[in-house]
PDB file of C-alpha atoms in Angstrom:
ATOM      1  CA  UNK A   1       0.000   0.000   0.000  1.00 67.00           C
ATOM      2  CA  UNK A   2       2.566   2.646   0.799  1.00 84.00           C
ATOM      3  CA  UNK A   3       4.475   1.202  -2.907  1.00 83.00           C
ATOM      4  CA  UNK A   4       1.513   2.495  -4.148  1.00 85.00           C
ATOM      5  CA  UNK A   5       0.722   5.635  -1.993  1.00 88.00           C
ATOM      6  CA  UNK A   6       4.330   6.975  -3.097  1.00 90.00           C
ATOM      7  CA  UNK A   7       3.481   6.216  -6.552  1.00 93.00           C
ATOM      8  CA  UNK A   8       0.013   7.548  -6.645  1.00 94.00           C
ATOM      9  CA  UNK A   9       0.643  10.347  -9.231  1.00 95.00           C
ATOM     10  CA  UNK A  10       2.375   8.117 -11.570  1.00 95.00           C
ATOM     11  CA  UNK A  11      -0.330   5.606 -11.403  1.00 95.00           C
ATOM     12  CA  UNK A  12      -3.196   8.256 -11.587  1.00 97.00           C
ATOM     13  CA  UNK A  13      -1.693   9.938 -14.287  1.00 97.00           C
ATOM     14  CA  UNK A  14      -0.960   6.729 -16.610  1.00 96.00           C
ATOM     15  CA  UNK A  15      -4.630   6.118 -16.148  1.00 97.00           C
ATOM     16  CA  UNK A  16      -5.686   9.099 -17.294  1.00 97.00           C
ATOM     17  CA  UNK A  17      -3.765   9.093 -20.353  1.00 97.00           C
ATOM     18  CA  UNK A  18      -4.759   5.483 -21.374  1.00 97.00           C
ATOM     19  CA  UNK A  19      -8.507   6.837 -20.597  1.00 98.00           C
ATOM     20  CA  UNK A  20      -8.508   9.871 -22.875  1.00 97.00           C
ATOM     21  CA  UNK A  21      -6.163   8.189 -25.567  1.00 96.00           C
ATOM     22  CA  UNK A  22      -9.024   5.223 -25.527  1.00 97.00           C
ATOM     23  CA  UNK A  23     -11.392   8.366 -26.479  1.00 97.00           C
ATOM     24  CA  UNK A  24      -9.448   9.694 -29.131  1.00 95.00           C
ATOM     25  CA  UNK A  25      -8.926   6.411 -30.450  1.00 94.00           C
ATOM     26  CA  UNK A  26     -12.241   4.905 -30.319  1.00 95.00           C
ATOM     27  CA  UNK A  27     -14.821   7.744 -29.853  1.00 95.00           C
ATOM     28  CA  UNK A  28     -13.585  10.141 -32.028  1.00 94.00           C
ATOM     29  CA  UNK A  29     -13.361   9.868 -35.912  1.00 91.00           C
ATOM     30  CA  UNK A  30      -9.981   9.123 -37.942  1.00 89.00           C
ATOM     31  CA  UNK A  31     -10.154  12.646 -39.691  1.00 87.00           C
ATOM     32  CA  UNK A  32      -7.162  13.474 -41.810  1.00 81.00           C
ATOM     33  CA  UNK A  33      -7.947  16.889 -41.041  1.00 87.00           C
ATOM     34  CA  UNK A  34      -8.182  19.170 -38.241  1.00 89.00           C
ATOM     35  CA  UNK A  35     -11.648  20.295 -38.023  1.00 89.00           C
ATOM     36  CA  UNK A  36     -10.850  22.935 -35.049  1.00 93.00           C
ATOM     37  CA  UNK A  37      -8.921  24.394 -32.248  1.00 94.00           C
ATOM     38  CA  UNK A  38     -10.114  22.386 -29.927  1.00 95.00           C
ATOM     39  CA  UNK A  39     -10.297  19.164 -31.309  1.00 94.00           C
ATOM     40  CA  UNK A  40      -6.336  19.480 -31.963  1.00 94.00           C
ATOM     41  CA  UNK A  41      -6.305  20.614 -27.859  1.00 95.00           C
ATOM     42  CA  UNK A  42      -8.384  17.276 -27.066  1.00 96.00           C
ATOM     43  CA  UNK A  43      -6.096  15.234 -28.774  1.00 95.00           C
ATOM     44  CA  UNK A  44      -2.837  16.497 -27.417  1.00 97.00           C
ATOM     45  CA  UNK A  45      -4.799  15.689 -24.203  1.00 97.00           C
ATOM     46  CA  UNK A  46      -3.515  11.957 -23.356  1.00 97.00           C
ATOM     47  CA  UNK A  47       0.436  13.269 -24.595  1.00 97.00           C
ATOM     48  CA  UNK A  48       0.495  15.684 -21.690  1.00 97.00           C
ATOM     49  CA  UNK A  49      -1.112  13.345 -19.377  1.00 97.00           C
ATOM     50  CA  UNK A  50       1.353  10.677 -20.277  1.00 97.00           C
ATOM     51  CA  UNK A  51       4.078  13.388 -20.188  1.00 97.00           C
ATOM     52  CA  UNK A  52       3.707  14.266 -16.905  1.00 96.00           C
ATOM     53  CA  UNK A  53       3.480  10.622 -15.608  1.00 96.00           C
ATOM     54  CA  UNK A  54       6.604   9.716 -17.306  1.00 96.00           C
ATOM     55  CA  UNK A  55       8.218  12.632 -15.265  1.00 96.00           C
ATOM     56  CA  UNK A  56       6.305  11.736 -12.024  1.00 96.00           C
ATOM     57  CA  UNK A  57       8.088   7.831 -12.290  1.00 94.00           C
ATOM     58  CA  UNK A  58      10.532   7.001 -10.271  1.00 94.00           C
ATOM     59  CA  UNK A  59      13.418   5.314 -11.365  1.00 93.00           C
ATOM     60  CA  UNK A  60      14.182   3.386  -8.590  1.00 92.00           C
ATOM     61  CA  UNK A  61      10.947   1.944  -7.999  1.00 93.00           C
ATOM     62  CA  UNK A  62      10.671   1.320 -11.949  1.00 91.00           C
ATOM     63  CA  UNK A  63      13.649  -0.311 -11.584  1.00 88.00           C
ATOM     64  CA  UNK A  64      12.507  -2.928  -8.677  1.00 89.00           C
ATOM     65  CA  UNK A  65       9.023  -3.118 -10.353  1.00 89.00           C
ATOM     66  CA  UNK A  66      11.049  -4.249 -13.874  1.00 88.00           C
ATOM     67  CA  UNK A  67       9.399  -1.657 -15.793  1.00 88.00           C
ATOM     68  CA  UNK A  68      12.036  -2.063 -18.387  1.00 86.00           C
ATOM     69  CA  UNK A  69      10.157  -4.675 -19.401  1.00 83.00           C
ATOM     70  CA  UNK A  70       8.093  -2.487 -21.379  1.00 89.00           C
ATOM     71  CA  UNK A  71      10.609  -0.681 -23.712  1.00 87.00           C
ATOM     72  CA  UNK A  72      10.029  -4.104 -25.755  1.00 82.00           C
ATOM     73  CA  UNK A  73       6.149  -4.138 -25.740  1.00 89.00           C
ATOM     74  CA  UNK A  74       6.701  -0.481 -26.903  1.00 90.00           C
ATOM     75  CA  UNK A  75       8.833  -1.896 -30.153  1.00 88.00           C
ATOM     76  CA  UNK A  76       6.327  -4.478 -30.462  1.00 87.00           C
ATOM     77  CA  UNK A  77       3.169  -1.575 -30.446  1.00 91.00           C
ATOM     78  CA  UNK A  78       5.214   0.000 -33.143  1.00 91.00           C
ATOM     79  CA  UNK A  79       6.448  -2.970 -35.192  1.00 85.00           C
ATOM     80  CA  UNK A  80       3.110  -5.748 -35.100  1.00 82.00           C
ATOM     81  CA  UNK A  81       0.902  -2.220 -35.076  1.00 92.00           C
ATOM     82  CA  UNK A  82       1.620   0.237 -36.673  1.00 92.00           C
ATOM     83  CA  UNK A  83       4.221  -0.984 -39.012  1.00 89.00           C
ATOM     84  CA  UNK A  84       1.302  -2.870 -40.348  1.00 87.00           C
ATOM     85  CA  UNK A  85      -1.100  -0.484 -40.929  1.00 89.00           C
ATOM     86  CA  UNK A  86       1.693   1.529 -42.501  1.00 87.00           C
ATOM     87  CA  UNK A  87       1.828  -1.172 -45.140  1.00 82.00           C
ATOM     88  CA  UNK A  88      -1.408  -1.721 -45.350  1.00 88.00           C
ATOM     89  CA  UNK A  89      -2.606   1.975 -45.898  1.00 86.00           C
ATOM     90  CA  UNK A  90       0.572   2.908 -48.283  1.00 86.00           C
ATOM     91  CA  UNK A  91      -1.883   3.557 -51.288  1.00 85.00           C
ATOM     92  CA  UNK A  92      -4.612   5.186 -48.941  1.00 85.00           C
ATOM     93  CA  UNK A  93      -3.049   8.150 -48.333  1.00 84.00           C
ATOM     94  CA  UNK A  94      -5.744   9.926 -45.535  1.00 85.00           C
ATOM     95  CA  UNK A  95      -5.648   6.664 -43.554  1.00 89.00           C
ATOM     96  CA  UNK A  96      -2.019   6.573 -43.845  1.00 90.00           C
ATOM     97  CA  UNK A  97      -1.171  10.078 -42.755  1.00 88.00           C
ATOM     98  CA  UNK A  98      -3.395   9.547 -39.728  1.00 92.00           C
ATOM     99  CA  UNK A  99      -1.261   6.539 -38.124  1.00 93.00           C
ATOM    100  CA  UNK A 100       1.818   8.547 -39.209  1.00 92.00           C
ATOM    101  CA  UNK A 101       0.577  10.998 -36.920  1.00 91.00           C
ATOM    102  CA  UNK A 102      -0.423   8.577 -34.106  1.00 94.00           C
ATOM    103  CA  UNK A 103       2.568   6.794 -34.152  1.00 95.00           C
ATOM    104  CA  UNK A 104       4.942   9.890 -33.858  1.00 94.00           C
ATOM    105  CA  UNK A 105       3.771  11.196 -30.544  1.00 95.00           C
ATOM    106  CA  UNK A 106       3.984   7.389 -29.717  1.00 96.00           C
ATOM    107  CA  UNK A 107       7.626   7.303 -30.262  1.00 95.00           C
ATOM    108  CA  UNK A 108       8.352  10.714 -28.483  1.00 96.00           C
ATOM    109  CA  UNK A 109       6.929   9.092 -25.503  1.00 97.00           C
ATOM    110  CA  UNK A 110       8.587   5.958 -26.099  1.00 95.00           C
ATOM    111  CA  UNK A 111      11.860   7.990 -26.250  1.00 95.00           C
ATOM    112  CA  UNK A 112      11.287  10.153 -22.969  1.00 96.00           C
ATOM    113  CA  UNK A 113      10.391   6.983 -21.230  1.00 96.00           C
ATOM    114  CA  UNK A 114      13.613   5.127 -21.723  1.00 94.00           C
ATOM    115  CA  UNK A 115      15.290   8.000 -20.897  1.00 95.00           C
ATOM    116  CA  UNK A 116      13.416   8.401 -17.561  1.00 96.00           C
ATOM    117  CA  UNK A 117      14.306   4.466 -17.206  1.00 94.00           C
ATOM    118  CA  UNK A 118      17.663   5.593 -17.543  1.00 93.00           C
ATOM    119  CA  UNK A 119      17.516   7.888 -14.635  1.00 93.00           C
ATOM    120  CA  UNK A 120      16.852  11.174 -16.600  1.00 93.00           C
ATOM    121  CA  UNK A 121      15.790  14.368 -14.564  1.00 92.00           C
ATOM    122  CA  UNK A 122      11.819  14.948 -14.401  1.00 93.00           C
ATOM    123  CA  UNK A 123      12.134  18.088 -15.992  1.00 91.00           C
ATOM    124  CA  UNK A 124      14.519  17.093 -18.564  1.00 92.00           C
ATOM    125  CA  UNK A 125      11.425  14.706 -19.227  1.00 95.00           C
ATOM    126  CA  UNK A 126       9.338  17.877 -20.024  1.00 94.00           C
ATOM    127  CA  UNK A 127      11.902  19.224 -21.673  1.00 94.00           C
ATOM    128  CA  UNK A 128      12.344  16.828 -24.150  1.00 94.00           C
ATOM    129  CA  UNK A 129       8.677  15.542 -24.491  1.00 96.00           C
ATOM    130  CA  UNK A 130       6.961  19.427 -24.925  1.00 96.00           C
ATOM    131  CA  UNK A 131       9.835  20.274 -27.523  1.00 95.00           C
ATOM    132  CA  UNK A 132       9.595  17.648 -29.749  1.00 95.00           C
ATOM    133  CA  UNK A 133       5.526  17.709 -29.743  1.00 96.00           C
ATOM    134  CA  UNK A 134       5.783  21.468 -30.435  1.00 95.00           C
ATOM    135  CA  UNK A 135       8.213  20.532 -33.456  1.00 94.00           C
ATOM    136  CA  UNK A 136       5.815  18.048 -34.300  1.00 94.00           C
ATOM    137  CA  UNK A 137       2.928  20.892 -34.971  1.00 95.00           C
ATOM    138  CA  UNK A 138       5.385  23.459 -36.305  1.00 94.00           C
ATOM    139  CA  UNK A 139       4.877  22.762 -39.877  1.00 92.00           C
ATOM    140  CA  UNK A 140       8.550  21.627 -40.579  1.00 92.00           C
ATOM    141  CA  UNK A 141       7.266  18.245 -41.950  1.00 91.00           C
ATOM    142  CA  UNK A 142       5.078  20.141 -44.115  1.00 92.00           C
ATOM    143  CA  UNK A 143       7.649  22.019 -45.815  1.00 92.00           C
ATOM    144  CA  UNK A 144      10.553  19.164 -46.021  1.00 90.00           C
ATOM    145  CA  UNK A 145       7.776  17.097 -47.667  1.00 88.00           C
ATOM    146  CA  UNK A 146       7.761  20.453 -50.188  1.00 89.00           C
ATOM    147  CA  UNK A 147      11.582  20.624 -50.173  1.00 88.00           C
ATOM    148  CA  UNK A 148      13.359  17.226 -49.840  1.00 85.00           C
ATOM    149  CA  UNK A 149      10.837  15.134 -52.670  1.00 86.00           C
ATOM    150  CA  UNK A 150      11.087  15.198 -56.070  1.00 85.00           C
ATOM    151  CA  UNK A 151       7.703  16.493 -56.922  1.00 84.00           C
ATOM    152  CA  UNK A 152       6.315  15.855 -60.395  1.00 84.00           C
ATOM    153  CA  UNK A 153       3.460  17.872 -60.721  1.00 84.00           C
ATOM    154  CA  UNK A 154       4.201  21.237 -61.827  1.00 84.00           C
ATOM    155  CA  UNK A 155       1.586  22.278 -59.027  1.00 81.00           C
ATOM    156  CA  UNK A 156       4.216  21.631 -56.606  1.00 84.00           C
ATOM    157  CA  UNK A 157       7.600  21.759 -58.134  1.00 84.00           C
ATOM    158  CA  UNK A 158       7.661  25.254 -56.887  1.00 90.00           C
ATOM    159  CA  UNK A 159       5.865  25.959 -52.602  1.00 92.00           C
ATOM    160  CA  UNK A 160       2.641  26.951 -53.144  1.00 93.00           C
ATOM    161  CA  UNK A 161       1.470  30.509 -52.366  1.00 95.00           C
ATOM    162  CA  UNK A 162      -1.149  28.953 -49.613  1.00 96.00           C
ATOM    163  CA  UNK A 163      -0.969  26.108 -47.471  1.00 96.00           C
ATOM    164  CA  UNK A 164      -4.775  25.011 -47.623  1.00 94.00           C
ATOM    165  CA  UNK A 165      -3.885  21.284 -46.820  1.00 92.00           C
ATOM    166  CA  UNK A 166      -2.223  22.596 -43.247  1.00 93.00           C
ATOM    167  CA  UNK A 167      -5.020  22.525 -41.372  1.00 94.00           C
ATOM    168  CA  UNK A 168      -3.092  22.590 -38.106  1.00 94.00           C
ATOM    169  CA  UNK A 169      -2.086  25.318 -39.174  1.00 96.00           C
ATOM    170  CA  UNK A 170      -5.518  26.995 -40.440  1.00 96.00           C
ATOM    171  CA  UNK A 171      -7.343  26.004 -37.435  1.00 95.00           C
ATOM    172  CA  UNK A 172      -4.765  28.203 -35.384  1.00 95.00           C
ATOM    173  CA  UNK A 173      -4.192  30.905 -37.594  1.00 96.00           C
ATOM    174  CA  UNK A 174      -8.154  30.773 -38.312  1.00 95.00           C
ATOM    175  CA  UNK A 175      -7.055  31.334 -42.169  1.00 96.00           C
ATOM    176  CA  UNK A 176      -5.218  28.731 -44.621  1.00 96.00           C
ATOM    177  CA  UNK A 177      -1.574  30.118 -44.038  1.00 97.00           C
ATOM    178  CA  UNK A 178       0.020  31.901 -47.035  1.00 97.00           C
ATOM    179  CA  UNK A 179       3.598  30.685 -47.717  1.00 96.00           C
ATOM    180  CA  UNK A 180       5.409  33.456 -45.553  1.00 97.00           C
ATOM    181  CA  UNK A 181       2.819  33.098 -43.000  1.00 98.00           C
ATOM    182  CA  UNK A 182       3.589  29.037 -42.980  1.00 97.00           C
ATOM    183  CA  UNK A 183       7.413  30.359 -42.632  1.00 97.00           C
ATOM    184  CA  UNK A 184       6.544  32.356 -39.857  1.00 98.00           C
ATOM    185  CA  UNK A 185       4.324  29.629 -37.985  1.00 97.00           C
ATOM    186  CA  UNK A 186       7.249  27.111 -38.188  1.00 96.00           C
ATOM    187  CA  UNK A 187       9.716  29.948 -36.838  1.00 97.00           C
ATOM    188  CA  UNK A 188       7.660  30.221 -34.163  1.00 97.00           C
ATOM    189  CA  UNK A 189       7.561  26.682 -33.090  1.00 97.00           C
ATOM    190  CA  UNK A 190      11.062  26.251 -33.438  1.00 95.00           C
ATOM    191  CA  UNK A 191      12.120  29.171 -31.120  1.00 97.00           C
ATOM    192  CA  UNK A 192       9.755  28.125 -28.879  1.00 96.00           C
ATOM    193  CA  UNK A 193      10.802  24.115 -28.744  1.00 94.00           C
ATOM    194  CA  UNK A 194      14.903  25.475 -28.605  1.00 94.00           C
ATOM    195  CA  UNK A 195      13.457  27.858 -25.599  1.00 95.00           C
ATOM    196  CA  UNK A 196      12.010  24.994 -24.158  1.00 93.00           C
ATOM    197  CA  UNK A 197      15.042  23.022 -24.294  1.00 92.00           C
ATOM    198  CA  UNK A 198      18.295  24.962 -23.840  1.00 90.00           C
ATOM    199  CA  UNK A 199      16.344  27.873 -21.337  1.00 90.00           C
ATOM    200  CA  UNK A 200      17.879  28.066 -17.847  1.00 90.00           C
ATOM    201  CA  UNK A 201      16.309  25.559 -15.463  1.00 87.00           C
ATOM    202  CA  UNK A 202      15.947  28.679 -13.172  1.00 86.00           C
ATOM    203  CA  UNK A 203      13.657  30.381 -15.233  1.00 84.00           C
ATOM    204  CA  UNK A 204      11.041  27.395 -15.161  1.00 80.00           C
ATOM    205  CA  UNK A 205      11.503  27.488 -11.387  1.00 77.00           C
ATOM    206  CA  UNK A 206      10.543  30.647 -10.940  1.00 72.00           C
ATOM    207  CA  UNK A 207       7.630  30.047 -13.092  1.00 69.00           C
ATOM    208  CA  UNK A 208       6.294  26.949 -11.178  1.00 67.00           C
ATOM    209  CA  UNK A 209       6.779  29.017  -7.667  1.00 71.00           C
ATOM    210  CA  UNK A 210       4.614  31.862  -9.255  1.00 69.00           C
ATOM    211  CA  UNK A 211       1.902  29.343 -10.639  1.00 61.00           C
ATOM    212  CA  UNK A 212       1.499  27.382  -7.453  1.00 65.00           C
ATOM    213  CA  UNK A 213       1.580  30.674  -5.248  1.00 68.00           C
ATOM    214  CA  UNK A 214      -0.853  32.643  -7.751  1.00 61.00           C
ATOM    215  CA  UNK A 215       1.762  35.565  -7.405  1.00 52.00           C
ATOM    216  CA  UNK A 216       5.073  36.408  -7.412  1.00 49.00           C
ATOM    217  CA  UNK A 217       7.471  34.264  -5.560  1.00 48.00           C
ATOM    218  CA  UNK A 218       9.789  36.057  -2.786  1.00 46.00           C
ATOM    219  CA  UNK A 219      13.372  36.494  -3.485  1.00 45.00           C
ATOM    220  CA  UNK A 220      14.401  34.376  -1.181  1.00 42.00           C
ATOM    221  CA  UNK A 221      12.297  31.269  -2.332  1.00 42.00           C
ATOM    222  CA  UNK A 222      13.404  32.683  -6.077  1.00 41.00           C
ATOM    223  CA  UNK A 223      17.428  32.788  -4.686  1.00 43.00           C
ATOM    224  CA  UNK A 224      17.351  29.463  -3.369  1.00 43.00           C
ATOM    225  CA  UNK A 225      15.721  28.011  -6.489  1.00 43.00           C
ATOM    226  CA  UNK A 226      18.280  25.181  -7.278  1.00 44.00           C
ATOM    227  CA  UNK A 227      19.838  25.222 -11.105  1.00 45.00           C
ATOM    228  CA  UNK A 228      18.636  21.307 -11.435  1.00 45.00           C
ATOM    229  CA  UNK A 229      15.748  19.886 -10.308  1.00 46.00           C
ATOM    230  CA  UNK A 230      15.076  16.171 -10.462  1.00 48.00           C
ATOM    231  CA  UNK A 231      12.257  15.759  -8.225  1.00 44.00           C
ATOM    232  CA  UNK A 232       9.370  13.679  -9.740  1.00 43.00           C
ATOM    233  CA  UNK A 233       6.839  16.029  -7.742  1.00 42.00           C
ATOM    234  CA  UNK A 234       7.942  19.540  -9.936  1.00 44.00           C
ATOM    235  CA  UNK A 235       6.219  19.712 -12.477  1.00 41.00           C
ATOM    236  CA  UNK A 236      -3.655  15.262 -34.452  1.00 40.00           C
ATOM    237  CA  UNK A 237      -6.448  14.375 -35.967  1.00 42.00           C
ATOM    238  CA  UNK A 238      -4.308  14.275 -39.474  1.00 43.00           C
ATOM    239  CA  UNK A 239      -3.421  16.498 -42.069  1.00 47.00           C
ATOM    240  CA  UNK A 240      -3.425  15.459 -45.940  1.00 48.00           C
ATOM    241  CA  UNK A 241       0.023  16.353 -47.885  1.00 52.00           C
ATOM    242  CA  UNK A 242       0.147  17.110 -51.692  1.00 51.00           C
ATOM    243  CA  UNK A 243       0.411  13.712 -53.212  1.00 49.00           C
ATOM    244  CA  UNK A 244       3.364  14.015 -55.826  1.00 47.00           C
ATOM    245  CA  UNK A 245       0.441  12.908 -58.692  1.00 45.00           C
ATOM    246  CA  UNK A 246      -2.546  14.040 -57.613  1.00 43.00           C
ATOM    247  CA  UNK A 247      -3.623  18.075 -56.084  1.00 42.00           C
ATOM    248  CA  UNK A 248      -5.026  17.442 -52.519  1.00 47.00           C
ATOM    249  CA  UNK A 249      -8.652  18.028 -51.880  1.00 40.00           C
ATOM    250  CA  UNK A 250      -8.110  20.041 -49.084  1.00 38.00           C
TER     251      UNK A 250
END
């Protein structure tokens, strides 16, 4: 009972990912577009649940309780799952897109986990988990699939002037993003997810004092703020691409 006491955030918090992943998986349609803003919130749901539960676990106690054990039944999600459907999709290209975009916040958790295993910090956890989701939804796949393929339709040997497939990007932006707008959006994102990583640790300290207090912190709790902190208590629906032979309906 006390195993389980100490380990009562973990535990919550796994189950509430699992719960509103089963809801995004099984209650709400496979869409290969984003319909709104707060469908693409919903959805991101279960990742920061899972986030924070990865950060919350406790190395030593994963350890004991041979939680290692499931860095394989990850591979095996990924390779008897998904690797599958991958296959199985390749000429449906909505269907496709839409496990592509399951599986990679699958494999960012996948990643943070086995670093956590490895007896990486809590917030390094965040860190790395919030970054790599907000280069997920930056738009940087969107223009490497523009930049790096050898497109044969004229339509799309040159970036087009508006993004209308992005609709992570329209739902956001409330428009279809024009090309310099798309730039922008993926600028953005990045400076944001290299904040996110390579910002003090400090700063984020300060932060969580001020949003647990509901105020500013005193400078004595802000000058005694440690540089590292490796407590476990701190704390899309898809988008269709341009097919190289065929224009995108939208």
């Amino acid at each position: 009972m006390n195993t389980i006491r100490r380990n009562a955030a973990f535990l919550i918090l796994t189950a509430l990912a699992l719960f509103f992943a089963g809801i995004v998986w099984f209650a709400m349609p496979h869409e290969r577009e984003v319909k709104s803003l707060w469908v693409l919130l919903f959805k991101l749901v279960p990742f920061v649940f899972a986030t924070e539960a990865i950060a919350q676990l406790d190395p030593v106690w994963a350890k004991r309780a041979r939680l290692h054990l499931t860095v394989p039944l990850c591979f095996l999600v990924y390779f008897t799952f998904f690797v599958p459907k991958i296959f199985f999709y390749a000429t449906v290209h909505p269907e496709l897109y839409y496990y592509i975009l399951t599986l990679t916040p699958f494999l960012i958790l996948t990643f943070v986990f086995n670093y956590r295993l490895g007896g990486g910090a809590a917030h390094l956890v965040r860190r790395l988990s919030y970054a790599m989701i907000l280069l997920m939804l930056s738009g940087l796949e969107d223009l490497a699939y523009l930049t790096v393929n050898e497109h044969t339709d004229p339509a799309w040997a040159t970036i087009p002037e508006v993004w209308t497939w992005a609709s992570h990007m329209t739902v956001r932006l409330g428009h279809p993003a024009s090309k310099y707008e798309a730039y922008a959006f993926i600028a953005v994102h990045v400076a944001v997810a290299l904040f996110v990583l390579l910002a003090p640790t400090r700063w984020f300290t300060l932060l969580t004092d001020r949003f647990r207090r509901g105020g500013t912190p005193s400078r004595t709790v802000a000058a005694k703020a440690p540089a590292s902190d490796d407590t476990t208590t701190d704390a899309p629906a898809a988008q269709a691409k341009p097919s190289a032979r065929r224009t995108p309906t939208g």
